[in-house]
mmCIF file of C-alpha atoms in Angstrom:
data_model
loop_
_atom_site.group_PDB
_atom_site.id
_atom_site.type_symbol
_atom_site.label_atom_id
_atom_site.label_comp_id
_atom_site.label_asym_id
_atom_site.label_seq_id
_atom_site.Cartn_x
_atom_site.Cartn_y
_atom_site.Cartn_z
ATOM 1 C CA MET A 1 67.699 -40.290 47.326
ATOM 2 C CA ARG A 2 68.978 -38.075 44.525
ATOM 3 C CA TYR A 3 68.382 -40.787 41.909
ATOM 4 C CA THR A 4 64.901 -41.478 43.289
ATOM 5 C CA LEU A 5 63.867 -37.820 42.952
ATOM 6 C CA LEU A 6 65.340 -37.693 39.451
ATOM 7 C CA SER A 7 63.402 -40.820 38.438
ATOM 8 C CA VAL A 8 60.139 -39.391 39.830
ATOM 9 C CA LEU A 9 60.717 -36.126 37.961
ATOM 10 C CA ILE A 10 61.373 -37.950 34.685
ATOM 11 C CA LEU A 11 58.236 -40.074 35.105
ATOM 12 C CA TRP A 12 56.174 -36.977 35.921
ATOM 13 C CA ILE A 13 57.396 -35.173 32.797
ATOM 14 C CA ALA A 14 56.698 -38.248 30.654
ATOM 15 C CA GLU A 15 53.151 -38.510 32.038
ATOM 16 C CA LEU A 16 52.577 -34.810 31.460
ATOM 17 C CA LEU A 17 53.668 -35.118 27.834
ATOM 18 C CA PHE A 18 51.427 -38.155 27.344
ATOM 19 C CA VAL A 19 48.402 -36.364 28.780
ATOM 20 C CA SER A 20 49.019 -33.181 26.784
ATOM 21 C CA ASN A 21 49.067 -35.116 23.509
ATOM 22 C CA SER A 22 45.936 -37.144 24.210
ATOM 23 C CA CYS A 23 43.659 -34.871 26.243
ATOM 24 C CA ASP A 24 41.229 -32.523 24.490
ATOM 25 C CA GLN A 25 39.488 -31.251 27.611
ATOM 26 C CA LEU A 26 40.197 -28.091 29.566
ATOM 27 C CA LEU A 27 42.943 -28.637 32.166
ATOM 28 C CA CYS A 28 43.930 -25.798 34.482
ATOM 29 C CA GLY A 29 42.514 -23.300 31.974
ATOM 30 C CA VAL A 30 44.503 -24.667 29.037
ATOM 31 C CA LYS A 31 43.064 -26.592 26.109
ATOM 32 C CA TRP A 32 45.510 -29.347 25.219
ATOM 33 C CA LYS A 33 45.019 -29.656 21.495
ATOM 34 C CA GLY A 34 47.515 -29.486 18.640
ATOM 35 C CA ALA A 35 47.624 -26.724 16.035
ATOM 36 C CA GLY A 36 46.454 -29.070 13.293
ATOM 37 C CA ALA A 37 43.289 -29.921 15.207
ATOM 38 C CA LYS A 38 42.581 -26.247 15.815
ATOM 39 C CA SER A 39 42.820 -25.583 12.093
ATOM 40 C CA GLU A 40 40.371 -28.412 11.420
ATOM 41 C CA VAL A 41 37.893 -27.007 13.938
ATOM 42 C CA ASN A 42 38.078 -23.589 12.286
ATOM 43 C CA LYS A 43 37.467 -25.219 8.935
ATOM 44 C CA GLN A 44 34.372 -26.986 10.269
ATOM 45 C CA ILE A 45 33.064 -23.751 11.760
ATOM 46 C CA ALA A 46 33.553 -22.003 8.434
ATOM 47 C CA LEU A 47 31.676 -24.771 6.620
ATOM 48 C CA TYR A 48 28.872 -24.575 9.169
ATOM 49 C CA GLU A 49 28.556 -20.820 8.712
ATOM 50 C CA LEU A 50 28.496 -21.309 4.953
ATOM 51 C CA HIS A 51 25.657 -23.831 4.968
ATOM 52 C CA ARG A 52 23.726 -22.616 8.002
ATOM 53 C CA LEU A 53 21.779 -20.049 5.945
ATOM 54 C CA PRO A 54 21.901 -21.009 2.249
ATOM 55 C CA LEU A 55 22.126 -17.979 0.004
ATOM 56 C CA PRO A 56 19.006 -17.404 -2.099
ATOM 57 C CA THR A 57 18.654 -16.877 -5.824
ATOM 58 C CA VAL A 58 17.068 -13.461 -6.370
ATOM 59 C CA VAL A 59 14.827 -12.252 -9.189
ATOM 60 C CA ILE A 60 13.920 -8.563 -9.487
ATOM 61 C CA THR A 61 10.923 -7.737 -11.651
ATOM 62 C CA THR A 62 9.021 -4.540 -12.324
ATOM 63 C CA LEU A 63 7.192 -2.449 -14.885
ATOM 64 C CA PRO A 64 9.902 -0.812 -17.053
ATOM 65 C CA GLY A 65 10.543 2.766 -15.996
ATOM 66 C CA SER A 66 9.898 2.075 -12.316
ATOM 67 C CA GLY A 67 13.573 2.414 -11.335
ATOM 68 C CA SER A 68 14.527 -1.164 -10.417
ATOM 69 C CA GLU A 69 18.142 -0.487 -11.443
ATOM 70 C CA ILE A 70 18.610 1.397 -8.174
ATOM 71 C CA LEU A 71 18.557 -1.938 -6.312
ATOM 72 C CA LYS A 72 21.862 -2.960 -7.908
ATOM 73 C CA HIS A 73 23.657 -1.012 -5.165
ATOM 74 C CA LEU A 74 22.534 -3.625 -2.639
ATOM 75 C CA PHE A 75 24.084 -6.484 -4.629
ATOM 76 C CA TYR A 76 26.784 -5.044 -6.861
ATOM 77 C CA ASN A 77 30.349 -6.136 -5.998
ATOM 78 C CA SER A 78 29.064 -8.292 -3.132
ATOM 79 C CA SER A 79 30.812 -11.514 -2.134
ATOM 80 C CA ASP A 80 27.372 -13.107 -1.643
ATOM 81 C CA PHE A 81 25.782 -12.172 -4.977
ATOM 82 C CA VAL A 82 26.499 -11.568 -8.649
ATOM 83 C CA TYR A 83 24.176 -8.957 -10.147
ATOM 84 C CA ILE A 84 23.057 -9.677 -13.730
ATOM 85 C CA ARG A 85 20.824 -7.542 -15.955
ATOM 86 C CA VAL A 86 18.624 -9.364 -18.467
ATOM 87 C CA PRO A 87 18.561 -8.745 -21.342
ATOM 88 C CA THR A 88 21.738 -7.016 -22.497
ATOM 89 C CA GLU A 89 23.553 -7.027 -25.829
ATOM 90 C CA HIS A 90 25.379 -10.272 -24.951
ATOM 91 C CA LEU A 91 23.175 -11.798 -22.276
ATOM 92 C CA ASP A 92 19.906 -12.155 -24.152
ATOM 93 C CA ILE A 93 16.814 -14.291 -23.719
ATOM 94 C CA PRO A 94 16.897 -17.297 -26.079
ATOM 95 C CA GLU A 95 14.463 -17.298 -28.967
ATOM 96 C CA THR A 96 11.497 -19.602 -28.441
ATOM 97 C CA GLU A 97 7.963 -20.008 -29.727
ATOM 98 C CA PHE A 98 7.065 -17.160 -27.337
ATOM 99 C CA GLU A 99 8.616 -13.760 -27.999
ATOM 100 C CA PHE A 100 9.253 -11.653 -24.897
ATOM 101 C CA ASP A 101 8.230 -8.032 -25.297
ATOM 102 C CA SER A 102 10.671 -5.431 -23.963
ATOM 103 C CA LEU A 103 7.816 -3.563 -22.252
ATOM 104 C CA VAL A 104 5.155 -5.948 -20.965
ATOM 105 C CA ASP A 105 2.737 -8.683 -21.986
ATOM 106 C CA ALA A 106 -0.422 -10.269 -20.626
ATOM 107 C CA CYS A 107 0.736 -13.885 -20.817
ATOM 108 C CA GLU A 108 0.838 -15.976 -17.627
ATOM 109 C CA TRP A 109 3.015 -19.056 -17.148
ATOM 110 C CA SER A 110 2.156 -21.387 -14.289
ATOM 111 C CA ARG A 111 3.896 -24.043 -12.218
ATOM 112 C CA SER A 112 2.148 -26.718 -14.232
ATOM 113 C CA ASP A 113 3.638 -25.306 -17.430
ATOM 114 C CA ALA A 114 7.070 -25.954 -15.924
ATOM 115 C CA THR A 115 6.263 -29.430 -14.591
ATOM 116 C CA HIS A 116 4.751 -30.450 -17.939
ATOM 117 C CA GLY A 117 7.895 -29.430 -19.783
ATOM 118 C CA ARG A 118 6.618 -26.363 -21.585
ATOM 119 C CA PHE A 119 9.104 -23.745 -22.743
ATOM 120 C CA LYS A 120 12.040 -26.116 -22.270
ATOM 121 C CA ILE A 121 14.524 -23.694 -23.813
ATOM 122 C CA ILE A 122 13.661 -21.052 -21.216
ATOM 123 C CA GLN A 123 13.858 -23.662 -18.453
ATOM 124 C CA GLY A 124 17.322 -24.721 -19.589
ATOM 125 C CA TRP A 125 18.438 -21.115 -19.887
ATOM 126 C CA LEU A 126 17.288 -20.336 -16.322
ATOM 127 C CA HIS A 127 18.962 -23.496 -14.976
ATOM 128 C CA SER A 128 22.205 -22.535 -16.686
ATOM 129 C CA LEU A 129 22.144 -18.967 -15.364
ATOM 130 C CA VAL A 130 21.286 -19.980 -11.809
ATOM 131 C CA HIS A 131 23.137 -23.258 -11.285
ATOM 132 C CA ASN A 132 26.049 -22.997 -13.738
ATOM 133 C CA THR A 133 26.672 -19.263 -13.696
ATOM 134 C CA LYS A 134 30.418 -19.414 -14.268
ATOM 135 C CA LEU A 135 30.116 -21.746 -17.263
ATOM 136 C CA HIS A 136 27.182 -19.755 -18.662
ATOM 137 C CA LEU A 137 29.206 -16.535 -18.590
ATOM 138 C CA GLN A 138 32.282 -18.218 -20.051
ATOM 139 C CA ASN A 139 30.236 -19.540 -22.987
ATOM 140 C CA ILE A 140 29.080 -16.067 -24.024
ATOM 141 C CA GLN A 141 30.826 -15.067 -27.242
ATOM 142 C CA LEU A 142 31.778 -11.425 -26.894
ATOM 143 C CA ALA A 143 31.220 -9.312 -29.996
ATOM 144 C CA GLU A 144 33.600 -6.371 -30.136
ATOM 145 C CA GLY A 145 32.197 -3.130 -31.482
ATOM 146 C CA SER A 146 34.529 -3.154 -34.484
ATOM 147 C CA ARG A 147 33.375 -6.619 -35.541
ATOM 148 C CA VAL A 148 29.601 -6.249 -35.432
ATOM 149 C CA LYS A 149 27.774 -8.600 -37.749
ATOM 150 C CA GLN A 150 24.965 -7.028 -39.722
ATOM 151 C CA PRO A 151 21.612 -8.858 -39.648
ATOM 152 C CA GLN A 152 21.089 -11.107 -42.654
ATOM 153 C CA ARG A 153 18.466 -9.975 -45.113
ATOM 154 C CA GLY A 154 15.592 -12.073 -46.257
ATOM 155 C CA GLY A 155 13.707 -14.751 -44.395
ATOM 156 C CA PRO A 156 10.096 -14.864 -43.264
ATOM 157 C CA SER A 157 8.378 -11.698 -42.101
ATOM 158 C CA ARG A 158 7.913 -13.007 -38.564
ATOM 159 C CA ASP A 159 11.682 -13.462 -38.220
ATOM 160 C CA ARG A 160 12.202 -9.878 -39.354
ATOM 161 C CA LYS A 161 9.695 -8.701 -36.783
ATOM 162 C CA LYS A 162 11.404 -10.700 -34.046
ATOM 163 C CA ARG A 163 14.801 -9.308 -34.958
ATOM 164 C CA PHE A 164 13.406 -5.774 -34.904
ATOM 165 C CA ARG A 165 11.835 -6.243 -31.510
ATOM 166 C CA ARG A 166 14.909 -7.895 -30.059
ATOM 167 C CA ARG A 167 17.223 -5.148 -31.337
ATOM 168 C CA GLU A 168 14.990 -2.364 -30.100
ATOM 169 C CA PRO A 169 16.660 -1.870 -26.678
ATOM 170 C CA ALA A 170 20.041 -1.416 -28.392
ATOM 171 C CA SER A 171 18.700 1.413 -30.557
ATOM 172 C CA GLU A 172 17.483 3.230 -27.460
ATOM 173 C CA LEU A 173 20.861 3.304 -25.719
ATOM 174 C CA LYS A 174 22.959 6.438 -25.950
ATOM 175 C CA GLY A 175 26.029 6.351 -28.144
ATOM 176 C CA THR A 176 26.851 4.206 -31.138
ATOM 177 C CA LEU A 177 26.208 0.485 -31.407
ATOM 178 C CA SER A 178 29.952 -0.103 -31.336
ATOM 179 C CA THR A 179 30.372 1.710 -28.023
ATOM 180 C CA SER A 180 27.372 -0.097 -26.582
ATOM 181 C CA LEU A 181 28.755 -3.505 -27.525
ATOM 182 C CA ASP A 182 32.196 -2.711 -26.113
ATOM 183 C CA ARG A 183 30.681 -1.505 -22.858
ATOM 184 C CA ASP A 184 28.491 -4.574 -22.569
ATOM 185 C CA ALA A 185 31.412 -6.891 -23.342
ATOM 186 C CA GLU A 186 33.360 -5.334 -20.475
ATOM 187 C CA TYR A 187 30.301 -5.852 -18.249
ATOM 188 C CA VAL A 188 30.369 -9.589 -19.037
ATOM 189 C CA ARG A 189 34.113 -9.742 -18.310
ATOM 190 C CA GLU A 190 33.497 -8.019 -14.996
ATOM 191 C CA MET A 191 30.901 -10.642 -14.046
ATOM 192 C CA ARG A 192 33.313 -13.413 -15.029
ATOM 193 C CA ARG A 193 35.991 -11.973 -12.744
ATOM 194 C CA HIS A 194 33.500 -11.601 -9.911
ATOM 195 C CA VAL A 195 32.298 -15.216 -10.138
ATOM 196 C CA ALA A 196 35.896 -16.450 -10.305
ATOM 197 C CA GLU A 197 36.748 -14.511 -7.146
ATOM 198 C CA TYR A 198 33.546 -15.461 -5.292
ATOM 199 C CA PRO A 199 32.541 -18.925 -6.564
ATOM 200 C CA ASN A 200 29.733 -19.276 -3.992
ATOM 201 C CA ALA A 201 28.018 -16.022 -4.991
ATOM 202 C CA ARG A 202 24.363 -16.476 -5.938
ATOM 203 C CA VAL A 203 22.664 -14.886 -8.923
ATOM 204 C CA VAL A 204 20.543 -11.733 -8.735
ATOM 205 C CA LEU A 205 18.611 -11.438 -12.010
ATOM 206 C CA ASN A 206 17.141 -8.026 -12.784
ATOM 207 C CA MET A 207 14.487 -8.889 -15.367
ATOM 208 C CA ARG A 208 14.190 -5.570 -17.170
ATOM 209 C CA SER A 209 11.069 -6.512 -19.140
ATOM 210 C CA GLY A 210 7.689 -6.384 -17.432
ATOM 211 C CA SER A 211 6.835 -9.628 -19.236
ATOM 212 C CA TRP A 212 8.407 -11.700 -16.430
ATOM 213 C CA ALA A 213 6.103 -10.508 -13.653
ATOM 214 C CA LEU A 214 3.243 -12.799 -14.704
ATOM 215 C CA LYS A 215 5.595 -15.772 -15.112
ATOM 216 C CA LEU A 216 6.868 -15.881 -11.528
ATOM 217 C CA PRO A 217 5.105 -19.189 -10.647
ATOM 218 C CA PHE A 218 6.868 -20.767 -13.640
ATOM 219 C CA ILE A 219 10.240 -19.344 -12.545
ATOM 220 C CA GLN A 220 9.627 -20.472 -8.959
ATOM 221 C CA GLU A 221 9.072 -24.045 -10.117
ATOM 222 C CA VAL A 222 12.126 -24.024 -12.392
ATOM 223 C CA VAL A 223 14.579 -22.443 -9.935
ATOM 224 C CA GLY A 224 13.255 -24.139 -6.797
ATOM 225 C CA PRO A 225 12.644 -23.153 -3.168
ATOM 226 C CA SER A 226 15.775 -20.990 -2.984
ATOM 227 C CA LEU A 227 14.139 -18.364 -5.207
ATOM 228 C CA ARG A 228 13.295 -14.999 -3.667
ATOM 229 C CA THR A 229 11.434 -12.461 -5.806
ATOM 230 C CA ILE A 230 11.519 -8.696 -5.280
ATOM 231 C CA TYR A 231 8.838 -6.737 -7.125
ATOM 232 C CA LEU A 232 9.533 -2.993 -7.333
ATOM 233 C CA VAL A 233 6.394 -0.882 -7.690
ATOM 234 C CA ARG A 234 6.144 2.857 -8.277
ATOM 235 C CA ASP A 235 3.446 5.477 -7.808
ATOM 236 C CA PRO A 236 1.470 5.457 -11.099
ATOM 237 C CA ARG A 237 1.459 9.269 -11.214
ATOM 238 C CA ALA A 238 5.262 9.381 -11.056
ATOM 239 C CA TRP A 239 5.566 6.568 -13.608
ATOM 240 C CA ILE A 240 3.169 8.199 -16.075
ATOM 241 C CA TYR A 241 4.828 11.592 -15.573
ATOM 242 C CA LEU A 242 8.142 9.984 -16.554
ATOM 243 C CA MET A 243 6.580 8.415 -19.644
ATOM 244 C CA VAL A 244 4.729 11.510 -20.885
ATOM 245 C CA TYR A 245 6.185 14.723 -19.462
ATOM 246 C CA ASN A 246 9.790 14.149 -18.412
ATOM 247 C CA SER A 247 11.356 14.380 -21.878
ATOM 248 C CA LYS A 248 10.696 15.673 -25.388
ATOM 249 C CA PRO A 249 9.822 13.713 -27.386
ATOM 250 C CA SER A 250 8.132 11.680 -24.680
ATOM 251 C CA LEU A 251 9.061 8.109 -23.818
ATOM 252 C CA TYR A 252 5.487 7.221 -24.715
ATOM 253 C CA SER A 253 6.275 8.255 -28.293
ATOM 254 C CA LEU A 254 9.864 7.001 -28.395
ATOM 255 C CA LYS A 255 8.894 3.554 -27.141
ATOM 256 C CA ASN A 256 5.735 3.504 -29.276
ATOM 257 C CA ILE A 257 3.651 2.155 -26.404
ATOM 258 C CA PRO A 258 0.441 1.611 -28.445
ATOM 259 C CA GLN A 259 2.332 -0.607 -30.903
ATOM 260 C CA HIS A 260 3.771 -2.668 -28.043
ATOM 261 C CA LEU A 261 0.298 -3.166 -26.615
ATOM 262 C CA SER A 262 -1.262 -4.092 -29.948
ATOM 263 C CA LEU A 263 1.448 -6.725 -30.511
ATOM 264 C CA ILE A 264 0.640 -8.228 -27.107
ATOM 265 C CA PHE A 265 -2.886 -9.100 -28.109
ATOM 266 C CA LYS A 266 -1.951 -10.353 -31.567
ATOM 267 C CA GLU A 267 0.556 -12.836 -30.144
ATOM 268 C CA ASP A 268 -1.642 -13.836 -27.239
ATOM 269 C CA ALA A 269 -4.300 -14.962 -29.701
ATOM 270 C CA VAL A 270 -2.181 -18.055 -30.371
ATOM 271 C CA SER A 271 -2.879 -20.379 -27.428
ATOM 272 C CA ASP A 272 0.220 -22.527 -27.974
ATOM 273 C CA ARG A 273 2.408 -19.532 -27.263
ATOM 274 C CA CYS A 274 0.362 -18.188 -24.366
ATOM 275 C CA PRO A 275 -1.300 -20.803 -22.130
ATOM 276 C CA SER A 276 -3.254 -18.172 -20.182
ATOM 277 C CA SER A 277 -3.840 -14.453 -20.656
ATOM 278 C CA ALA A 278 -4.352 -12.122 -17.685
ATOM 279 C CA PRO A 279 -7.966 -10.877 -17.686
ATOM 280 C CA GLU A 280 -6.859 -7.553 -16.204
ATOM 281 C CA PHE A 281 -5.522 -6.549 -19.639
ATOM 282 C CA LYS A 282 -8.830 -6.865 -21.506
ATOM 283 C CA ILE A 283 -9.722 -3.232 -20.814
ATOM 284 C CA ILE A 284 -6.578 -2.160 -22.684
ATOM 285 C CA GLN A 285 -7.607 -4.244 -25.663
ATOM 286 C CA ARG A 286 -10.968 -2.456 -25.685
ATOM 287 C CA LEU A 287 -9.269 0.954 -25.495
ATOM 288 C CA LEU A 288 -7.074 0.145 -28.476
ATOM 289 C CA SER A 289 -9.971 -1.284 -30.475
ATOM 290 C CA ARG A 290 -11.807 2.047 -30.240
ATOM 291 C CA SER A 291 -8.632 3.934 -31.250
ATOM 292 C CA GLU A 292 -8.133 5.621 -27.895
ATOM 293 C CA THR A 293 -5.355 8.214 -28.193
ATOM 294 C CA ASN A 294 -5.131 9.710 -24.692
ATOM 295 C CA PRO A 295 -1.723 8.524 -23.412
ATOM 296 C CA ILE A 296 -2.633 9.263 -19.779
ATOM 297 C CA LEU A 297 -5.675 6.994 -19.940
ATOM 298 C CA ILE A 298 -3.817 4.199 -21.755
ATOM 299 C CA LEU A 299 -0.851 4.282 -19.366
ATOM 300 C CA ALA A 300 -3.092 4.433 -16.293
ATOM 301 C CA HIS A 301 -4.880 1.276 -17.421
ATOM 302 C CA LEU A 302 -1.548 -0.361 -18.278
ATOM 303 C CA TRP A 303 -0.182 0.321 -14.779
ATOM 304 C CA LEU A 304 -3.432 -0.904 -13.237
ATOM 305 C CA ALA A 305 -3.602 -4.084 -15.339
ATOM 306 C CA HIS A 306 0.030 -5.042 -14.796
ATOM 307 C CA THR A 307 0.053 -4.297 -11.061
ATOM 308 C CA ALA A 308 -3.318 -5.905 -10.308
ATOM 309 C CA ALA A 309 -2.374 -9.025 -12.291
ATOM 310 C CA LEU A 310 0.970 -9.240 -10.480
ATOM 311 C CA LEU A 311 -0.698 -8.962 -7.066
ATOM 312 C CA ARG A 312 -3.098 -11.765 -8.010
ATOM 313 C CA VAL A 313 -0.353 -14.014 -9.389
ATOM 314 C CA SER A 314 1.873 -13.424 -6.350
ATOM 315 C CA GLU A 315 -0.773 -14.948 -4.084
ATOM 316 C CA SER A 316 0.069 -18.361 -5.565
ATOM 317 C CA LEU A 317 3.735 -18.013 -4.546
ATOM 318 C CA PRO A 318 5.059 -19.166 -1.159
ATOM 319 C CA GLU A 319 4.660 -16.292 1.281
ATOM 320 C CA GLU A 320 8.334 -16.319 2.206
ATOM 321 C CA SER A 321 9.431 -16.072 -1.444
ATOM 322 C CA PHE A 322 7.836 -12.772 -2.533
ATOM 323 C CA LEU A 323 8.499 -9.207 -1.391
ATOM 324 C CA GLN A 324 6.918 -6.051 -2.745
ATOM 325 C CA VAL A 325 9.056 -2.914 -2.432
ATOM 326 C CA LYS A 326 8.037 0.666 -3.220
ATOM 327 C CA PHE A 327 10.543 2.708 -5.208
ATOM 328 C CA GLU A 328 9.707 5.715 -3.062
ATOM 329 C CA ASP A 329 10.720 3.813 0.080
ATOM 330 C CA VAL A 330 14.099 2.941 -1.432
ATOM 331 C CA VAL A 331 14.793 6.637 -2.076
ATOM 332 C CA ASN A 332 13.211 8.156 1.041
ATOM 333 C CA PHE A 333 14.139 5.468 3.581
ATOM 334 C CA PRO A 334 17.179 3.658 2.147
ATOM 335 C CA GLN A 335 18.458 2.153 5.403
ATOM 336 C CA GLU A 336 15.108 0.783 6.573
ATOM 337 C CA THR A 337 14.282 -0.548 3.099
ATOM 338 C CA ALA A 338 17.701 -2.175 2.658
ATOM 339 C CA GLU A 339 17.387 -3.884 6.033
ATOM 340 C CA SER A 340 13.876 -5.072 5.161
ATOM 341 C CA ILE A 341 15.062 -6.540 1.847
ATOM 342 C CA HIS A 342 17.996 -8.367 3.436
ATOM 343 C CA THR A 343 15.836 -9.671 6.276
ATOM 344 C CA PHE A 344 13.581 -11.114 3.575
ATOM 345 C CA LEU A 345 16.626 -12.690 1.899
ATOM 346 C CA GLY A 346 18.000 -14.030 5.195
ATOM 347 C CA VAL A 347 21.333 -12.295 4.613
ATOM 348 C CA PRO A 348 22.701 -9.390 6.682
ATOM 349 C CA VAL A 349 23.117 -6.159 4.742
ATOM 350 C CA SER A 350 26.751 -5.180 4.413
ATOM 351 C CA PRO A 351 27.817 -1.700 5.587
ATOM 352 C CA ALA A 352 29.366 -1.034 2.172
ATOM 353 C CA ALA A 353 26.114 -1.797 0.326
ATOM 354 C CA LEU A 354 24.084 0.272 2.769
ATOM 355 C CA ASN A 355 26.437 3.231 2.496
ATOM 356 C CA GLN A 356 26.371 3.014 -1.286
ATOM 357 C CA LEU A 357 22.560 3.039 -1.386
ATOM 358 C CA ILE A 358 22.347 5.971 1.043
ATOM 359 C CA PHE A 359 24.940 7.874 -0.992
ATOM 360 C CA THR A 360 23.052 7.117 -4.202
ATOM 361 C CA THR A 361 19.710 8.405 -2.931
ATOM 362 C CA SER A 362 20.916 11.530 -1.144
ATOM 363 C CA THR A 363 23.591 13.233 -3.263
ATOM 364 C CA ASN A 364 22.014 13.840 -6.710
ATOM 365 C CA LEU A 365 25.076 12.106 -8.182
ATOM 366 C CA TYR A 366 23.259 8.993 -9.433
ATOM 367 C CA ASN A 367 20.804 9.063 -12.309
ATOM 368 C CA LEU A 368 18.505 6.580 -13.958
ATOM 369 C CA ILE A 369 18.286 6.395 -17.726
ATOM 370 C CA TYR A 370 15.585 8.729 -19.108
ATOM 371 C CA GLU A 371 14.926 10.122 -15.626
ATOM 372 C CA GLY A 372 17.979 12.018 -14.433
ATOM 373 C CA ASP A 373 19.258 12.539 -10.905
ATOM 374 C CA ILE A 374 17.612 10.561 -8.125
ATOM 375 C CA SER A 375 16.712 12.231 -4.843
ATOM 376 C CA PRO A 376 13.636 12.513 -2.589
ATOM 377 C CA ALA A 377 12.802 15.858 -4.228
ATOM 378 C CA ASN A 378 13.333 14.804 -7.836
ATOM 379 C CA ILE A 379 11.155 11.691 -7.706
ATOM 380 C CA ASN A 380 8.190 13.898 -6.743
ATOM 381 C CA MET A 381 8.456 16.379 -9.613
ATOM 382 C CA TRP A 382 5.076 15.193 -10.834
ATOM 383 C CA ARG A 383 3.466 16.952 -7.856
ATOM 384 C CA GLN A 384 4.529 20.355 -9.201
ATOM 385 C CA ASN A 385 4.502 19.756 -12.950
ATOM 386 C CA MET A 386 1.707 17.332 -13.801
ATOM 387 C CA PRO A 387 -1.643 18.875 -14.795
ATOM 388 C CA ARG A 388 -4.262 18.380 -12.089
ATOM 389 C CA GLN A 389 -6.764 16.819 -14.491
ATOM 390 C CA ASP A 390 -4.197 14.138 -15.362
ATOM 391 C CA MET A 391 -3.630 13.401 -11.673
ATOM 392 C CA ARG A 392 -7.362 13.019 -11.114
ATOM 393 C CA LEU A 393 -7.727 10.737 -14.145
ATOM 394 C CA ILE A 394 -4.909 8.470 -12.928
ATOM 395 C CA GLU A 395 -6.327 8.374 -9.398
ATOM 396 C CA ASP A 396 -9.805 7.540 -10.707
ATOM 397 C CA VAL A 397 -8.486 4.643 -12.817
ATOM 398 C CA CYS A 398 -5.866 3.269 -10.419
ATOM 399 C CA GLY A 399 -7.379 4.302 -7.081
ATOM 400 C CA SER A 400 -8.287 0.872 -5.703
ATOM 401 C CA VAL A 401 -4.832 -0.636 -6.266
ATOM 402 C CA MET A 402 -3.115 2.591 -5.198
ATOM 403 C CA ARG A 403 -4.868 2.427 -1.828
ATOM 404 C CA ARG A 404 -3.899 -1.223 -1.466
ATOM 405 C CA LEU A 405 -0.254 -0.266 -1.990
ATOM 406 C CA GLY A 406 -0.390 2.729 0.339
ATOM 407 C CA TYR A 407 -0.505 5.532 -2.248
ATOM 408 C CA THR A 408 -2.900 8.348 -1.320
ATOM 409 C CA ARG A 409 -4.689 10.891 -3.479
ATOM 410 C CA PHE A 410 -2.909 14.158 -4.089
ATOM 411 C CA ALA A 411 -4.228 17.059 -1.999
ATOM 412 C CA ASN A 412 -3.843 20.599 -3.358
#
């Protein structure tokens, strides 16, 4: 009897071991599955989460001076994104038959321009930045401030003009050229480290020139359906106040806005370089032809032309790929605006990014170049300091588009 019970017990233990190694169903509240299988399941779940919502490629575009740099706090040091400013001293736009103006231009590029192979150098540059970010950053040759090469003399006049226009942003930065180059070189190294640490991070390109706004259909075709564009718009009265009244000498004078605008129309006259010119800019050409000198009137028409042309061009983009954001909303309602932007991107906003944006817009400790500290009070200085006749002139010129964007007339 004793041996019989012992045999039954041994058989029962053997059967139990057999079942535990082969069964993957729940048995008496226990899942019989080895540790290796559990690790594999976790790996599959992680892969599923990674590919369930593909991260988008983001392009930020605006009219220079509108404050788009404030959006970096939503993407900077994020495991999902790598934030890149374009252009900088080292990360420049390649030279092509079309010269990008640092302020704005009236030239439109369409989807068909991309599909027909126009501007191939720009297409290749965008592909490299978006799809081979790590290699693109590694291939940048960093120029240290102590080893700056001076521009070569001589050459055709157009090359001299291009070099002058391309070097212009560097001359506007504070500090010496050497310090600027060293700081920008460290910025590139920082991006390299970030991409190495987060290889799946997607690019966020802050296109600092207003020239890109009218080329969004071209960019959409080149980058593909993953592209999401954020256009930051600002109240024209605040923008013009910044350009004319916020500093002495004014940014209007420092940036030589009339010269920028006159160059636009000279270059756009060559059809090979500009397939299509935005009709909204023709009024500016007429103002310059009659030697208009009122900066308020010129800037009001510039804001109107650029914004109206952008709104028209954006209608040709897929609805889910374009978002218009007001600078005032970022400053006054940072949490709601951050959540709206990330809902548009299909990515949850991280608490760290949200806290950073709220801190930036509420403490007077963050400033934008040429503008100073950012806060709900400071961005409305134009209400107290701008002459009333200038306000009325801007509202008369820009009124229709202002209403469309939700900007109301100023009431005394």
